[in-house]
Coordinates of C-alpha atoms in Angstrom, one line a residue:
M1 CA 93.7 22.6 -130.1
A2 CA 91.3 19.5 -129.7
L3 CA 88.9 19.5 -126.9
V4 CA 88.9 16.0 -126.5
E5 CA 91.9 14.0 -127.1
S6 CA 92.6 10.1 -127.3
E7 CA 95.3 7.8 -126.5
T8 CA 95.7 4.1 -127.0
V9 CA 97.3 1.7 -124.5
E10 CA 98.3 -1.4 -126.5
L11 CA 98.0 -4.5 -124.1
S12 CA 98.6 -7.1 -127.0
S13 CA 98.2 -7.7 -130.8
E14 CA 94.2 -8.2 -130.2
S15 CA 93.7 -6.2 -127.0
R16 CA 93.9 -2.5 -126.5
I17 CA 92.5 0.4 -123.9
E18 CA 91.4 3.7 -125.3
I19 CA 91.8 6.9 -123.0
L20 CA 89.7 10.0 -123.8
Y21 CA 91.1 13.3 -122.1
L22 CA 88.4 16.2 -121.6
N23 CA 90.9 19.0 -122.9
N24 CA 89.9 22.7 -122.1
P25 CA 91.9 23.3 -118.7
E26 CA 91.7 27.2 -119.2
T27 CA 88.0 26.9 -118.4
K28 CA 88.4 23.8 -115.8
N29 CA 87.0 21.5 -118.8
S30 CA 83.7 23.2 -118.9
M31 CA 81.4 21.6 -121.0
T32 CA 80.5 23.3 -124.4
V33 CA 78.7 22.3 -127.5
P34 CA 82.0 22.2 -129.5
M35 CA 83.4 19.8 -126.7
G36 CA 80.3 17.5 -126.9
L37 CA 80.6 17.4 -130.5
E38 CA 84.2 16.2 -130.5
F39 CA 83.1 13.8 -127.7
K40 CA 80.4 12.4 -129.6
A41 CA 82.9 12.1 -132.6
Q42 CA 85.4 10.2 -130.4
I43 CA 82.4 7.7 -129.3
E44 CA 81.3 7.2 -132.7
R45 CA 85.0 6.2 -133.7
L46 CA 85.4 3.9 -130.9
K47 CA 81.9 2.2 -131.5
K48 CA 83.1 1.3 -135.1
N49 CA 86.5 -0.2 -133.6
P50 CA 85.7 -1.1 -130.1
P51 CA 88.8 -1.6 -127.5
R52 CA 88.4 -3.7 -124.5
A53 CA 87.7 -0.9 -122.2
V54 CA 87.6 2.9 -122.2
V55 CA 89.0 5.5 -119.7
I56 CA 87.7 8.9 -119.5
T57 CA 89.7 11.5 -117.7
G58 CA 90.7 15.2 -117.8
K59 CA 93.7 17.0 -118.7
S60 CA 95.9 19.0 -116.1
N61 CA 94.5 17.2 -113.0
I62 CA 91.0 18.6 -113.9
F63 CA 88.1 16.8 -114.6
S64 CA 85.0 19.3 -115.3
A65 CA 83.5 22.1 -113.6
G66 CA 80.3 21.3 -115.4
G67 CA 78.4 23.7 -118.0
N68 CA 80.4 26.4 -119.1
F69 CA 79.3 29.9 -117.9
E70 CA 79.0 31.7 -120.9
L71 CA 76.7 28.8 -122.3
L72 CA 74.5 29.0 -119.3
K73 CA 74.3 32.7 -119.7
S74 CA 73.0 32.5 -123.3
F75 CA 70.0 30.3 -122.4
A76 CA 68.6 33.6 -120.4
E77 CA 68.5 35.4 -123.8
K78 CA 66.5 32.3 -125.6
S79 CA 63.0 31.2 -125.8
F80 CA 61.5 28.2 -123.9
E81 CA 61.2 26.0 -127.2
T82 CA 64.8 26.9 -128.1
N83 CA 66.2 26.0 -125.1
K84 CA 64.2 22.7 -124.7
K85 CA 65.4 21.5 -127.9
E86 CA 68.9 22.8 -127.5
M87 CA 69.3 21.5 -124.0
F88 CA 68.3 18.0 -125.0
E89 CA 70.4 17.8 -127.8
F90 CA 73.6 19.1 -125.6
Y91 CA 72.9 16.3 -123.1
N92 CA 72.9 13.7 -125.8
L93 CA 76.3 14.6 -127.2
F94 CA 77.9 13.7 -123.9
L95 CA 75.8 10.8 -122.9
T96 CA 76.4 9.0 -126.1
V97 CA 79.1 7.3 -123.8
R98 CA 76.2 5.3 -122.6
D99 CA 76.0 3.7 -126.2
L100 CA 79.5 2.0 -126.1
N101 CA 79.0 -1.5 -125.4
V102 CA 82.5 -1.9 -123.8
P103 CA 83.0 -1.1 -120.2
V104 CA 83.8 2.7 -119.7
I105 CA 85.9 3.6 -116.2
C106 CA 85.8 7.4 -115.1
A107 CA 89.1 8.6 -114.0
A108 CA 87.8 12.0 -112.2
N109 CA 91.1 13.2 -111.3
G110 CA 90.0 16.3 -109.7
H111 CA 86.5 18.3 -109.2
A112 CA 83.5 17.3 -111.0
I113 CA 80.6 19.5 -110.6
G114 CA 77.1 19.7 -112.0
A115 CA 77.0 18.2 -115.4
G116 CA 80.6 16.9 -115.0
L117 CA 79.7 14.7 -112.2
S118 CA 76.8 13.5 -114.2
I119 CA 79.2 12.1 -116.9
T120 CA 80.7 10.2 -114.0
L121 CA 77.7 8.3 -113.5
A122 CA 77.3 7.4 -117.0
C123 CA 80.2 5.5 -116.9
D124 CA 80.3 2.1 -115.4
L125 CA 82.6 2.5 -112.6
R126 CA 84.4 5.5 -111.2
V127 CA 87.7 6.5 -109.3
F128 CA 87.7 9.9 -107.8
A129 CA 90.5 11.9 -106.3
N130 CA 90.7 11.8 -102.1
D131 CA 90.4 15.8 -102.2
G132 CA 88.7 16.3 -105.2
K133 CA 85.1 18.1 -105.1
Y134 CA 82.2 16.2 -106.2
Q135 CA 78.7 18.2 -106.2
F136 CA 75.4 18.3 -108.1
N137 CA 74.9 22.2 -107.9
F138 CA 72.1 22.6 -110.3
V139 CA 69.6 23.7 -107.6
K140 CA 71.9 26.4 -106.2
L141 CA 72.1 27.8 -109.5
G142 CA 68.4 28.0 -109.9
I143 CA 67.9 25.5 -112.2
H144 CA 66.6 21.8 -112.5
P145 CA 69.3 19.0 -112.3
G146 CA 70.5 18.0 -115.9
M147 CA 72.6 16.0 -118.0
G148 CA 70.6 13.0 -116.9
S149 CA 71.8 13.5 -113.1
S150 CA 68.0 13.2 -111.9
F151 CA 67.7 9.7 -113.9
L152 CA 71.3 8.4 -113.4
T153 CA 71.5 8.9 -109.5
K154 CA 68.1 7.1 -108.9
E155 CA 69.1 4.5 -111.2
L156 CA 72.5 3.8 -109.4
F157 CA 71.9 4.8 -105.9
G158 CA 68.3 4.7 -105.4
Q159 CA 65.7 7.6 -104.4
S160 CA 67.1 8.2 -100.7
L161 CA 70.8 8.8 -101.9
A162 CA 69.8 10.6 -105.1
N163 CA 67.6 13.0 -103.2
R164 CA 70.6 13.6 -100.8
L165 CA 72.8 14.6 -103.8
L166 CA 70.3 16.6 -105.7
F167 CA 68.2 18.4 -103.0
L168 CA 71.0 19.3 -100.6
A169 CA 73.5 19.9 -103.4
E170 CA 76.3 18.8 -100.9
S171 CA 80.1 18.9 -102.1
L172 CA 81.3 15.6 -101.2
S173 CA 85.1 14.6 -101.1
G174 CA 86.4 11.7 -103.1
Q175 CA 86.6 9.8 -99.8
E176 CA 83.2 10.7 -98.8
C177 CA 81.9 9.5 -102.0
L178 CA 83.7 6.1 -101.7
S179 CA 82.0 5.8 -98.2
L180 CA 78.4 6.4 -99.9
G181 CA 79.2 3.9 -102.8
I182 CA 79.1 6.7 -105.4
C183 CA 82.6 5.7 -106.6
Y184 CA 84.4 2.3 -106.7
D185 CA 87.7 3.8 -105.6
S186 CA 89.1 6.9 -104.2
V187 CA 92.9 7.5 -104.4
P188 CA 95.4 10.8 -104.5
K189 CA 94.8 12.8 -107.4
D190 CA 98.1 11.9 -109.2
E191 CA 97.1 8.2 -108.9
V192 CA 93.5 8.4 -110.4
L193 CA 94.3 7.8 -113.9
Q194 CA 96.7 5.0 -113.0
R195 CA 94.2 3.5 -111.0
A196 CA 91.5 3.3 -113.6
I197 CA 93.8 1.9 -115.9
E198 CA 94.6 -0.8 -113.8
I199 CA 90.8 -1.3 -113.4
A200 CA 90.3 -1.4 -117.4
I201 CA 93.4 -3.9 -117.7
S202 CA 91.7 -6.1 -115.2
I203 CA 88.4 -6.1 -116.9
S204 CA 90.0 -6.8 -120.5
E205 CA 91.1 -10.1 -119.1
S206 CA 87.3 -11.0 -119.5
A207 CA 85.6 -12.4 -122.6
P208 CA 84.9 -9.3 -124.9
M209 CA 81.5 -10.8 -126.1
A210 CA 80.2 -11.5 -122.2
L211 CA 81.2 -7.9 -121.3
S212 CA 79.5 -6.3 -124.2
E213 CA 76.4 -8.4 -123.8
L214 CA 76.5 -7.6 -120.2
K215 CA 76.9 -3.7 -121.0
K216 CA 73.8 -3.9 -123.3
N217 CA 71.6 -5.4 -120.6
S218 CA 72.7 -3.0 -117.7
Y219 CA 71.0 0.0 -118.2
D220 CA 67.7 1.6 -120.0
R221 CA 68.7 3.9 -122.6
E222 CA 64.9 4.4 -123.4
S223 CA 64.1 5.8 -119.8
L224 CA 67.0 7.9 -119.9
N225 CA 66.2 9.4 -123.0
A226 CA 62.6 10.0 -121.5
A227 CA 64.4 11.7 -118.5
L228 CA 66.3 14.0 -120.4
R229 CA 63.3 15.4 -122.2
K230 CA 61.7 16.3 -118.9
E231 CA 65.1 17.8 -117.6
A232 CA 65.5 20.0 -120.7
E233 CA 61.8 21.2 -120.2
S234 CA 62.1 22.0 -117.0
Q235 CA 65.4 23.8 -117.3
A236 CA 63.8 25.7 -120.2
L237 CA 61.4 26.9 -117.8
N238 CA 64.1 27.8 -115.5
F239 CA 66.2 29.7 -117.8
I240 CA 63.5 32.1 -118.5
S241 CA 62.9 32.8 -114.7
Q242 CA 63.9 36.0 -112.7
D243 CA 65.7 33.7 -110.3
F244 CA 67.9 32.4 -113.2
K245 CA 68.9 35.8 -114.4
E246 CA 69.5 36.4 -110.5
T247 CA 72.0 33.5 -110.8
I248 CA 74.1 35.0 -113.7
K249 CA 73.9 38.5 -112.0
S250 CA 75.3 36.9 -108.8
I251 CA 78.0 34.8 -110.3
E252 CA 79.2 38.0 -112.2
E253 CA 79.2 40.0 -108.9
K254 CA 80.8 37.2 -106.9
R255 CA 77.9 37.0 -104.3
K256 CA 75.4 34.4 -103.1
P257 CA 72.2 34.6 -105.3
V258 CA 68.7 35.8 -103.6
F259 CA 65.7 33.7 -105.2
K260 CA 62.3 35.0 -105.0
G261 CA 60.8 31.8 -106.5
F262 CA 59.6 33.3 -109.8

């Protein structure tokens, strides 16, 4: 089974939209290295033959539960240096979406948690589900925010809203995200993909070269990479802490963690 599936929507003989589906419903599309490798491969394919726009969504009315639990659990057994290196590489598998010089619309057709929500912010426009749950839960897991979230939130929304999203780790509905300007639109779950496709079609009517140049000039990839290195180092410190071991234990025992600050 492909962990990232693709679909082409032909608009004309010279115009198409590509849809990428995160496809591991059994784990709520949680992010793993194999999924990241497939995601990067799809992005590289699209860079060689660019469509007018790309839509990213999830299969089975699920977007992404974020980092895979077994993957997170494995970090507690590795060294600081190994985790720092592997986390930076892991982030960049998914954040290659920022390297596409065409507009990318995220159709987050269900919950987007932690790293899953980060990927939505790496896209250019977002459509959320009214009753979806959207949350940066990193600090509640005893770890520094990752997948570029410490940079992307500030880049898009400024320090004040970034602080609210990352420090409070609130769970927000799609409608609440719309009111805060986090997403472009919020609609019923079964309409999210179609709404994103409508936006992609509207964008595709503009000049491809102009859109490409706009995309190149809209974001600072160098600063994002610098932030990823800082995130990877901070998370690597967290992963060897007793607090993170408590996180893993609490998840397995289905209770709230009790953090002690070391």
